[in-house]
Coordinates of C-alpha atoms in Angstrom, one line a residue:
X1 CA -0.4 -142.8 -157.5
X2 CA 1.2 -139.2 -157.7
X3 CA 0.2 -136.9 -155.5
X4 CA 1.2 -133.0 -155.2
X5 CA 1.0 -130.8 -152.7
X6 CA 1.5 -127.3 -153.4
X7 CA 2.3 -123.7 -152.6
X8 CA 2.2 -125.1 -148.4
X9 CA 4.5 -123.6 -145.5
X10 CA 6.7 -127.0 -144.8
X11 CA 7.5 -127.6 -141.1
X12 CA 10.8 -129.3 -140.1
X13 CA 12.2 -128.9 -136.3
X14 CA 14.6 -126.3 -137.7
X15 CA 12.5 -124.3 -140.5
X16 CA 9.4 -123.1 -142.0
X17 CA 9.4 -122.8 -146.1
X18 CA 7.1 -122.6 -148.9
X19 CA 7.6 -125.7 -151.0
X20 CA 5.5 -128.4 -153.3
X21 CA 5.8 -131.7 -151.8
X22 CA 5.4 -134.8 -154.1
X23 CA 3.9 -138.4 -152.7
X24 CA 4.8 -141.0 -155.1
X25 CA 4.7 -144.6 -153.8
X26 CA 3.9 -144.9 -150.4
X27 CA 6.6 -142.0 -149.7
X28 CA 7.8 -138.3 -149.9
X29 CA 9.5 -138.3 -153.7
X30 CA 10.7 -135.1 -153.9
X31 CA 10.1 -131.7 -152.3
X32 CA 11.2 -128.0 -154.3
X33 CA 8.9 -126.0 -156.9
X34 CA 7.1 -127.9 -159.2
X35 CA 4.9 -125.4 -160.7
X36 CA 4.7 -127.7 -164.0
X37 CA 4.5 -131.3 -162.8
X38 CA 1.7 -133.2 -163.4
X39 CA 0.1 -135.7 -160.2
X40 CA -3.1 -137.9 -159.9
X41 CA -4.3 -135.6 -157.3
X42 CA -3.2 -131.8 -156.8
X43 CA -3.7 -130.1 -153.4
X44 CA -3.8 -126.6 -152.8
X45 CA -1.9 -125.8 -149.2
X46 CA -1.5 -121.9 -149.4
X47 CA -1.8 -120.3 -146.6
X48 CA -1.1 -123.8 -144.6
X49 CA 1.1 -125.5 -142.8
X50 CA 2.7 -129.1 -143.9
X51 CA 3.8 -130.9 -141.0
X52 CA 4.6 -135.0 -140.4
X53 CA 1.6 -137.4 -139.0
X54 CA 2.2 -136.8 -135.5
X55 CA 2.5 -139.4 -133.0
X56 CA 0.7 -140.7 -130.1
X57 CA 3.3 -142.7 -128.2
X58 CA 0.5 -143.4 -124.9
X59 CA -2.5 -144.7 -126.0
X60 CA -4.6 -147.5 -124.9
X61 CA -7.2 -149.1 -127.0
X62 CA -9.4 -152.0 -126.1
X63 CA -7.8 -152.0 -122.6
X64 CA -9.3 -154.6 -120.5
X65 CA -8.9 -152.3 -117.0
X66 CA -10.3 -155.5 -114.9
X67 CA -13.4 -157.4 -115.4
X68 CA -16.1 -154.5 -115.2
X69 CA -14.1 -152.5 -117.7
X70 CA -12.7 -152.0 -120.6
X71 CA -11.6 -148.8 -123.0
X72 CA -14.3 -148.1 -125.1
X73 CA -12.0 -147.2 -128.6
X74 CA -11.3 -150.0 -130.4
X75 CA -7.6 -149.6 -132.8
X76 CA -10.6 -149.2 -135.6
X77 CA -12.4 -146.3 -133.5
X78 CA -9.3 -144.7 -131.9
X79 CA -7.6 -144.9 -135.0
X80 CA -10.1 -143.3 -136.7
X81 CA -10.4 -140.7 -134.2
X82 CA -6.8 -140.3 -133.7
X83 CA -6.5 -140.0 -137.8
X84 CA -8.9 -137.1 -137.9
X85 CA -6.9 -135.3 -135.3
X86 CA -3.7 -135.3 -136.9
X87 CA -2.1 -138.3 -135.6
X88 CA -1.2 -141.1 -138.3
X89 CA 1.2 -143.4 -135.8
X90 CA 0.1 -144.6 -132.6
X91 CA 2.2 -146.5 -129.9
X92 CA -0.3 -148.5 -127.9
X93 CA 0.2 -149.7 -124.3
X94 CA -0.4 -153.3 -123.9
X95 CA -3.0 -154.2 -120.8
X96 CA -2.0 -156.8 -117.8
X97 CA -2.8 -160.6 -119.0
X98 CA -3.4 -163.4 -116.5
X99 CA -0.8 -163.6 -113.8
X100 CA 2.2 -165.4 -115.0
X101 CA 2.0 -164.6 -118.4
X102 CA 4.9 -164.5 -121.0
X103 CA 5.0 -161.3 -123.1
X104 CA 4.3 -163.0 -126.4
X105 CA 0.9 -163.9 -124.7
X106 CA -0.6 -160.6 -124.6
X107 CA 1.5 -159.0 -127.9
X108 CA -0.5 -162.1 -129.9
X109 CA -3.7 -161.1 -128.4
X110 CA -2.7 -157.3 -129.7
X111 CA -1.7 -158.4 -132.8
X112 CA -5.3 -159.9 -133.3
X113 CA -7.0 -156.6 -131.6
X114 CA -4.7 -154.3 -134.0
X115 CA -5.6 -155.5 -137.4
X116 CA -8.6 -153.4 -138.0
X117 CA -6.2 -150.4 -137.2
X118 CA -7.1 -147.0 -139.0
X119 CA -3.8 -145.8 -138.3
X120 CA 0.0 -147.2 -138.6
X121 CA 0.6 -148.5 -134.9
X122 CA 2.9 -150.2 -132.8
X123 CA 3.0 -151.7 -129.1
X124 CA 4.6 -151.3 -126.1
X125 CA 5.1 -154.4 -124.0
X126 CA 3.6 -154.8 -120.6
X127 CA 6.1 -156.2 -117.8
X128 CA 4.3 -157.7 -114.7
X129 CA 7.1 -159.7 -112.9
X130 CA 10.5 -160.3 -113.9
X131 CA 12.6 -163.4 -113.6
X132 CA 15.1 -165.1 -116.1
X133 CA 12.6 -166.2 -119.1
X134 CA 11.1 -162.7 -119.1
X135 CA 14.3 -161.0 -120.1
X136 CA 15.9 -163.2 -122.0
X137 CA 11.9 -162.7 -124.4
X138 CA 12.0 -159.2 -123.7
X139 CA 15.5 -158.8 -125.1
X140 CA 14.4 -161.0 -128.2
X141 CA 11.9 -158.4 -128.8
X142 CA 13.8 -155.7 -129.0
X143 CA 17.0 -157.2 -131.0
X144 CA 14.2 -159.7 -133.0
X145 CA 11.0 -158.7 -133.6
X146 CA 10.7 -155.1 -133.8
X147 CA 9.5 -154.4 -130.6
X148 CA 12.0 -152.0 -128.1
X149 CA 9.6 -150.6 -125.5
X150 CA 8.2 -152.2 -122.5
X151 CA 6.0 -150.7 -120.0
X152 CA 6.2 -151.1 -116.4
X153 CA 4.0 -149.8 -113.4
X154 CA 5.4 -148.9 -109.9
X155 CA 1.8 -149.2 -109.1
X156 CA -1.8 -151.2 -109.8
X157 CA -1.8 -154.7 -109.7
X158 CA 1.2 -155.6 -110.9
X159 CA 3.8 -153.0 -109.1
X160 CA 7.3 -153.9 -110.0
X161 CA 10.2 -154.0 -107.6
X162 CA 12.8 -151.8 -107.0
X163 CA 15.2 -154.6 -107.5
X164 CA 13.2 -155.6 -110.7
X165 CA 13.4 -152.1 -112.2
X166 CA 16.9 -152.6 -111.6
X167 CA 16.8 -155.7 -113.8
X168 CA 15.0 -154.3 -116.6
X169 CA 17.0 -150.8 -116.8
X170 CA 19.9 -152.9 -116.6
X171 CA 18.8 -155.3 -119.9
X172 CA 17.4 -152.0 -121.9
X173 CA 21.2 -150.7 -121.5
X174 CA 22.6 -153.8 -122.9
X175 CA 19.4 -153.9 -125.8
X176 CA 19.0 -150.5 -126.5
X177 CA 15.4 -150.4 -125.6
X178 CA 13.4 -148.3 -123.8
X179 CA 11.6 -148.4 -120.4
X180 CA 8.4 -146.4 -120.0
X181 CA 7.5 -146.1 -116.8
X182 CA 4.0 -145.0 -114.5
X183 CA 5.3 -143.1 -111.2
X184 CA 3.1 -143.0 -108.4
X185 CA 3.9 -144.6 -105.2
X186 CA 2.0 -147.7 -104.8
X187 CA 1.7 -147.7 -100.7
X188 CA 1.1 -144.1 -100.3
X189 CA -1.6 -143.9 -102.8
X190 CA -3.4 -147.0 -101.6
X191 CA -2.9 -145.9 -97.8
X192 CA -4.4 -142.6 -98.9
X193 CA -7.5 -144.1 -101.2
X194 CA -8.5 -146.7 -98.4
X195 CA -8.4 -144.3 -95.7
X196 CA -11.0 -141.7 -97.2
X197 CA -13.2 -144.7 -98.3
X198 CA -13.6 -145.8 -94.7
X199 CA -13.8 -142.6 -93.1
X200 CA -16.8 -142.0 -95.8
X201 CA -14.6 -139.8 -97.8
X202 CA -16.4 -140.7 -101.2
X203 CA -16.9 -137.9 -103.4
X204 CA -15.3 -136.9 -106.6
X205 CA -12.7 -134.3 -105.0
X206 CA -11.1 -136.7 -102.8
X207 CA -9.5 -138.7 -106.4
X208 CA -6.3 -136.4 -106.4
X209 CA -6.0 -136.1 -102.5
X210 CA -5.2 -139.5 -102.9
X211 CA -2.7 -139.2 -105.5
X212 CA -0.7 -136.1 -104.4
X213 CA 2.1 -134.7 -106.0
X214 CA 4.5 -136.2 -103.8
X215 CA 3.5 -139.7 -104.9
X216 CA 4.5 -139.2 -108.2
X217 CA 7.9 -137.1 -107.6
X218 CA 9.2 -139.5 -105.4
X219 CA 8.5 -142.5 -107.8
X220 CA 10.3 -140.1 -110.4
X221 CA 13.4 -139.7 -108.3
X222 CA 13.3 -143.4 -107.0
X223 CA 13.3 -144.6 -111.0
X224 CA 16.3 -142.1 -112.5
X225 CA 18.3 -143.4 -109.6
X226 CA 18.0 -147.0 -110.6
X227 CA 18.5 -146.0 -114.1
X228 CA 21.8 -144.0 -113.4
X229 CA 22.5 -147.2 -111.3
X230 CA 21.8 -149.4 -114.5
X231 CA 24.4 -147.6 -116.8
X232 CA 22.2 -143.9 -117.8
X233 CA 19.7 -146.5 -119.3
X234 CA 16.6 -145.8 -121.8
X235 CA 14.2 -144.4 -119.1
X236 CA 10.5 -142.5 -120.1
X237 CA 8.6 -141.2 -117.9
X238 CA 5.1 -141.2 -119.2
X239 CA 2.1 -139.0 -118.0
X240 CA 4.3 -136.4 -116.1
X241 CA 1.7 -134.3 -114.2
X242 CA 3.7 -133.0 -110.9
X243 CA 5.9 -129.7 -111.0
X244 CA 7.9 -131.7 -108.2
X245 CA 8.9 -134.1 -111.0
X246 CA 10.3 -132.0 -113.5
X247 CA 12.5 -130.9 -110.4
X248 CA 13.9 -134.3 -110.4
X249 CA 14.4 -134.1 -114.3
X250 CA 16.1 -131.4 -114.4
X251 CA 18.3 -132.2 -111.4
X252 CA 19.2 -135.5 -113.0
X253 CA 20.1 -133.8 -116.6
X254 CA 22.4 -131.4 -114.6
X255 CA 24.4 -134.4 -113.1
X256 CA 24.6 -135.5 -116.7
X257 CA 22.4 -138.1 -117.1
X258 CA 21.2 -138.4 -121.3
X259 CA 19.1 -141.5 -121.6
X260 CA 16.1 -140.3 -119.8
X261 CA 13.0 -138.6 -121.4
X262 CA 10.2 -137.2 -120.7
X263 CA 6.3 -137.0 -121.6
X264 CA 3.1 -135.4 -120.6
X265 CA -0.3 -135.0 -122.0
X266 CA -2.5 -131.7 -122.3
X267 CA -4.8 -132.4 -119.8
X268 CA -2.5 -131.9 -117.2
X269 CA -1.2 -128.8 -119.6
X270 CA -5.0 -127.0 -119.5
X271 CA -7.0 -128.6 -117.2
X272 CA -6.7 -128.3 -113.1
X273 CA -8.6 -130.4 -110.1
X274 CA -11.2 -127.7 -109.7
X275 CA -13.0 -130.0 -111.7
X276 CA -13.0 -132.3 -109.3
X277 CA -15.1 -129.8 -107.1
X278 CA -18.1 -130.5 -109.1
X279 CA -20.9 -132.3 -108.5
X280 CA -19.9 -136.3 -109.1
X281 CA -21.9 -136.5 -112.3
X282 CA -19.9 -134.7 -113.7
X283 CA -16.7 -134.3 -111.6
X284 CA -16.6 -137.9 -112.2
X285 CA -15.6 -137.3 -115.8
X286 CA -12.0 -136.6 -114.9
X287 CA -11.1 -139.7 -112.5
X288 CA -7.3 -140.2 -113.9
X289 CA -4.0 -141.2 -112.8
X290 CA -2.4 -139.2 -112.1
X291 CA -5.1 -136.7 -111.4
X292 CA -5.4 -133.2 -112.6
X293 CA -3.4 -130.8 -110.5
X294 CA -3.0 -127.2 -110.0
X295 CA -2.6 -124.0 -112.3
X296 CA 0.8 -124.1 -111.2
X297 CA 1.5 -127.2 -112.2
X298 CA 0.5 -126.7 -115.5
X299 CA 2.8 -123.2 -115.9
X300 CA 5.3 -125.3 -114.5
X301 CA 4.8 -128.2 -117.2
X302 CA 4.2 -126.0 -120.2
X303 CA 7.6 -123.8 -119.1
X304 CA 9.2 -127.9 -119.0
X305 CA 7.8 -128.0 -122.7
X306 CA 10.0 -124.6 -123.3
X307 CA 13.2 -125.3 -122.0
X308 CA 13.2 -128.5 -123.8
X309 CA 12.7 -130.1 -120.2
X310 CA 9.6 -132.0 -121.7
X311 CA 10.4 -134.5 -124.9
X312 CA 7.0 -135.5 -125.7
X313 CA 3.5 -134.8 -125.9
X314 CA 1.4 -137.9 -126.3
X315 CA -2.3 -138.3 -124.5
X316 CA -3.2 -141.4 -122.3
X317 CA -5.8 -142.0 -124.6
X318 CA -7.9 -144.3 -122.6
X319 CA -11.9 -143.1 -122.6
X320 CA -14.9 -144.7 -120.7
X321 CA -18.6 -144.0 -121.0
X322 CA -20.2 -141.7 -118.8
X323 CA -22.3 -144.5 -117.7
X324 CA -18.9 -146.8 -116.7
X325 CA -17.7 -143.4 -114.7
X326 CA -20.7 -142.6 -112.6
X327 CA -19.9 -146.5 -111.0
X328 CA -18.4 -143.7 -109.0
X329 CA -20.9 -142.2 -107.3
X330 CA -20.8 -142.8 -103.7
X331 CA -17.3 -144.1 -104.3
X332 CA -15.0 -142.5 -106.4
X333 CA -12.6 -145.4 -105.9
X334 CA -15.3 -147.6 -108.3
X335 CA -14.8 -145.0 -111.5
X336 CA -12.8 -146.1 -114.1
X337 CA -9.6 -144.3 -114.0
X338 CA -9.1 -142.6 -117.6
X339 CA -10.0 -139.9 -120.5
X340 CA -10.3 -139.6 -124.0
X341 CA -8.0 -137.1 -126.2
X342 CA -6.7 -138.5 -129.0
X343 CA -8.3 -136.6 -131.9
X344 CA -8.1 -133.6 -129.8
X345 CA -4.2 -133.3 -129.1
X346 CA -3.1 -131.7 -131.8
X347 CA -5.7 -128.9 -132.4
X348 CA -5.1 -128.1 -128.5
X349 CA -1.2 -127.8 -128.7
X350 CA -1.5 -125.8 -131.8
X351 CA -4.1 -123.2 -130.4
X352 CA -2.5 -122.9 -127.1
X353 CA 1.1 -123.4 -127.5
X354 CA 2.0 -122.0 -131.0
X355 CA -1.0 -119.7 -131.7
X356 CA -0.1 -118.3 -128.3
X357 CA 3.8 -117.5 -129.1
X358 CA 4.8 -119.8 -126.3
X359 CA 6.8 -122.5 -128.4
X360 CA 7.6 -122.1 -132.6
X361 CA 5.7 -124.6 -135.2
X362 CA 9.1 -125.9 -135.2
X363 CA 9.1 -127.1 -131.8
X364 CA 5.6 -128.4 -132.0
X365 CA 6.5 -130.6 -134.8
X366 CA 9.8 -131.8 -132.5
X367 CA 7.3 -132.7 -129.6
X368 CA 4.3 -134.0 -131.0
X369 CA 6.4 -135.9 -134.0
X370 CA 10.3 -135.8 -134.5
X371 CA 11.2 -136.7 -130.9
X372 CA 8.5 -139.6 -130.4
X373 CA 9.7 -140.7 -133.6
X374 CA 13.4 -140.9 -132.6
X375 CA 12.7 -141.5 -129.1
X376 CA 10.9 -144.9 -129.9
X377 CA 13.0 -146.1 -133.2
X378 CA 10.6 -145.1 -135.8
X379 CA 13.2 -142.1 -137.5
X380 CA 13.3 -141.2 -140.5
X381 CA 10.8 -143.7 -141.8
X382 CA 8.1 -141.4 -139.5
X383 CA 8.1 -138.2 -137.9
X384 CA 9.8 -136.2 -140.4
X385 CA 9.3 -134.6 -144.3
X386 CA 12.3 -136.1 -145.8
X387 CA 12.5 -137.5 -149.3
X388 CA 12.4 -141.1 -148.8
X389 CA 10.3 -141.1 -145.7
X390 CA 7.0 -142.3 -145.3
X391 CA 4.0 -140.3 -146.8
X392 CA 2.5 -139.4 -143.6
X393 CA 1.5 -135.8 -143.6
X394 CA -1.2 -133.2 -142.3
X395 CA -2.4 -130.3 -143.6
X396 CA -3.3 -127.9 -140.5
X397 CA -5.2 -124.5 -141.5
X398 CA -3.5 -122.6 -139.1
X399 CA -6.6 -119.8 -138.7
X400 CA -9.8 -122.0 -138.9
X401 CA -11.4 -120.8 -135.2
X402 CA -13.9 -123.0 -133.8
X403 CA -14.9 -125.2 -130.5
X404 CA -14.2 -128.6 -129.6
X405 CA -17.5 -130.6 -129.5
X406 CA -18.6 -134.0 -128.6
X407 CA -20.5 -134.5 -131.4
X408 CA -17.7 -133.3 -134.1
X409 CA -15.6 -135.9 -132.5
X410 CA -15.0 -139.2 -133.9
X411 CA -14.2 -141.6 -130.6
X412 CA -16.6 -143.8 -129.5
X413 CA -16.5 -142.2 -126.0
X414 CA -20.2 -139.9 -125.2
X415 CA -18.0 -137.1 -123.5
X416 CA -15.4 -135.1 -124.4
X417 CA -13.5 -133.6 -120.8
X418 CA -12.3 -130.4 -123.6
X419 CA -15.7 -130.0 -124.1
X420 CA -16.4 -126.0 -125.3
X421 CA -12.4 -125.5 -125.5
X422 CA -11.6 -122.9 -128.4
X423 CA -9.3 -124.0 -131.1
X424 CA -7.6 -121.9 -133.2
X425 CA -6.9 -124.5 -136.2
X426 CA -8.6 -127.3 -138.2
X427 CA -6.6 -130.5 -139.3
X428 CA -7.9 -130.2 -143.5
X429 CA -5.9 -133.0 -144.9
X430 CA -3.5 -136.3 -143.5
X431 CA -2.3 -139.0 -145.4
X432 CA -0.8 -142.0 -144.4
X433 CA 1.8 -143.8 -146.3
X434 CA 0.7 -141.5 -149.0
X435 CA -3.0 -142.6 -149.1
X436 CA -5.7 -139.6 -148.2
X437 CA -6.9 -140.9 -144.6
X438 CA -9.3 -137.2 -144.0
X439 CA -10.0 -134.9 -146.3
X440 CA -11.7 -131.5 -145.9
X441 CA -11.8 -133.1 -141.8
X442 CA -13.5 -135.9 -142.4
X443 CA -12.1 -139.1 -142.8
X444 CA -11.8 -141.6 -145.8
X445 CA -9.6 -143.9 -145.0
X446 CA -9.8 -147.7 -144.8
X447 CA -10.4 -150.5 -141.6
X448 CA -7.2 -152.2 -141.4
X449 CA -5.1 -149.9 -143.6
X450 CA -2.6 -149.3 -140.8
X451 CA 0.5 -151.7 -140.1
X452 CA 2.5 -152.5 -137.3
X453 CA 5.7 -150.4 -137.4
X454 CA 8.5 -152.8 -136.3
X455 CA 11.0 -150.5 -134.4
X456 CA 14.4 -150.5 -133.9
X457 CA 16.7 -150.1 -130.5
X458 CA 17.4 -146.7 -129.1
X459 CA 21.5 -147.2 -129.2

């Protein structure tokens, strides 16, 4: 199967140029002028932009977040979804097994949850205590199997140790994989929750009073010291929501440190905790961690995207139904924590980031697919237009105007918190591997067309 595109605007982190891309194979063949070549299929892109399938590296489908609750996107639906917006790679977050538990014990059950998979995906392993047998497998995974990303929590029900963090850093710098990490201080933000629940503190607007921006800077801090300590190891700090945070960032990267990146996601870019403010039915929408912040915080965090402060933009894709949030009412402790956004992501970093003229299309395709792609040992196969690289590619109409509404949306979740939001672009076209996935916005792909990406070490 030969496919051309023609007469688009290619994106690459460093330049924008018209150009026919073919697909031939799975992957890009060849990219120049060819006004006389013949393909199966021809596409017209003028007038468009030609970027890489972006990817989602925080996303978590078919999370079982304890026994009342779990995600409500399946790989099949998120996928879907996450295809439609743009995204043709996901890295998924594995969820907590049964206490004990080797890693190989949850990956298996992923494997079995993934196969339906719209999308091309891979994992990140979960850590929720360390001791000998646990590195020694997580090392195997990352020199072995393809897997070079673990995820660890400094809260929930499985906070690790500063001594363990120490552990694992200290393994990633001998492996070359990466440690994502969740900050928030898991004392603070549990002294803080159980205190406005028994003072009948119960509403909606009391969610990020007990999260402050404190509890995440200092977890930020505590983590790039134990990863200078561990050699300047792989460190990524997912979620970033605080500007108090990127003040630790910046004054670790000035004391020279290189191995530590950085993500956040756009709710914490466009949306602020005056939504909290509303009544709980709907207020209740937006329960999160970290919660939504303040209008400064999101300057600050879109300036971080700027500088180059920020690496990646990815989206915590983890929705509930309304009905599983308003378990909040009369305690907003009871909502499950977590929001859709994985369809929406790219259209909303396009309209208000590049349409705006606060960051290039070249610096949009670094963030949302060259650096997640490097970052997590998936370059050049993804995140790039380079002949030999996988066919993954979206056609974005860079002046289609419309709003983002639930029912245009393709996730399973009945909500959608960027309800009304005005986007400036519509995703016409991705292909995956070099197979048409949407077309004219809709999608035609296949269940269980994505693979799992084996990765390699970030050395």
């Amino acid at each position: 199967m030969r496919t051309l595109i023609k007469n688009g605007n290619i994106v690459t982190t460093s330049q924008t140029y018209k150009a026919d891309l073919l697909i031939e194979n799975e992957i890009i063949k060849a990219i120049g002028d060819f006004s006389n070549e013949t393909a199966d299929e021809i596409i017209d892109a003028t007038r468009k932009y030609i970027i890489p399938g972006a990817i989602d590296a925080h996303t978590h489908m078919n999370l079982k977040q304890s026994e009342r609750f779990t995600s409500v996107d399946s790989f099949y639906t998120g996928g879907v979804a996450a295809a439609c917006g743009g995204t043709t790679t996901i890295i998924d977050h594995i969820a907590f097994s049964a206490p004990g538990s080797n890693l190989h014990t949850s990956i298996n059950h992923y494997y079995e949850l993934a196969k339906d998979c719209a999308i091309d995906y891979a994992f990140h392993g979960v850590i929720q205590h360390i001791n000998d047998d646990i590195i020694n497998e997580m090392e195997g995974l990352v020199l072995n199997e393809g897997i070079t990303s673990f995820k660890a929590y400094s809260t929930y029900g499985y906070p690790i140790s500063d001594d363990g963090f120490l552990r694992i850093l200290t393994s990633m710098k001998k492996t070359g994989g990466v440690l994502t990490v969740h900050c928030e201080n898991h004392g603070i933000t549990n002294y803080l929750k159980d205190d406005f629940v028994k003072n009948g503190k119960l509403a909606a607007k009391y969610h990020p009073l007990s999260r402050p921006n404190y509890t995440e800077s200092e977890t930020v801090g505590r983590l790039i010291q134990i990863s200078e300590l561990a050699g300047d190891s792989n460190l990524y700090i997912v979620h970033t929501s605080a500007k108090e945070s990127l003040e630790q960032v910046r004054l670790a990267r000035k004391k020279g440190i290189k191995n530590l990146r950085v993500e956040t996601c756009p709710q914490y870019l466009f949306l602020t905790d005056d939504v909290y403010d509303k009544e709980d039915k709907e207020s209740l929408k937006y329960i999160m961690a970290p919660p939504l912040r303040k209008k400064e915080d999101n300057v600050a965090l879109i300036n971080a995207i700027k500088d180059n402060t920020i690496d990646v933009v990815a989206t915590d894709h983890c929705p509930f139904m309304l009905e599983q949030k308003l378990e909040g009412i009369g305690d907003f402790s009871k909502a499950p924590g977590g929001v859709a956004g994985v369809e929406e992501r790219v259209m909303l970093m396009f309209t208000n980031m590049v349409s705006t003229g606060q960051i290039t299309e070249n610096e949009f395709v670094k963030i949302m697919c060259e650096n997640p792609a490097k970052i997590f040992g998936m370059y050049p196969k993804k995140g790039t237009l380079t002949i030999g690289s996988d066919a993954d590619i979206v056609i974005i109409n860079p002046n289609n105007k419309s709003k983002i509404k639930r029912e245009n949306l393709h996730s399973n979740c009945d909500y959608s918190i960027y309800e009304g939001f005005d986007v400036s672009c519509s995703i016409d076209n991705v292909f995956l591997r070099g197979k048409t996935i949407v077309k004219d916005g809709e999608f035609v792909g296949e269940k269980g067309y994505g693979k799992f990406i084996k990765r390699k070490p970030l050395i």
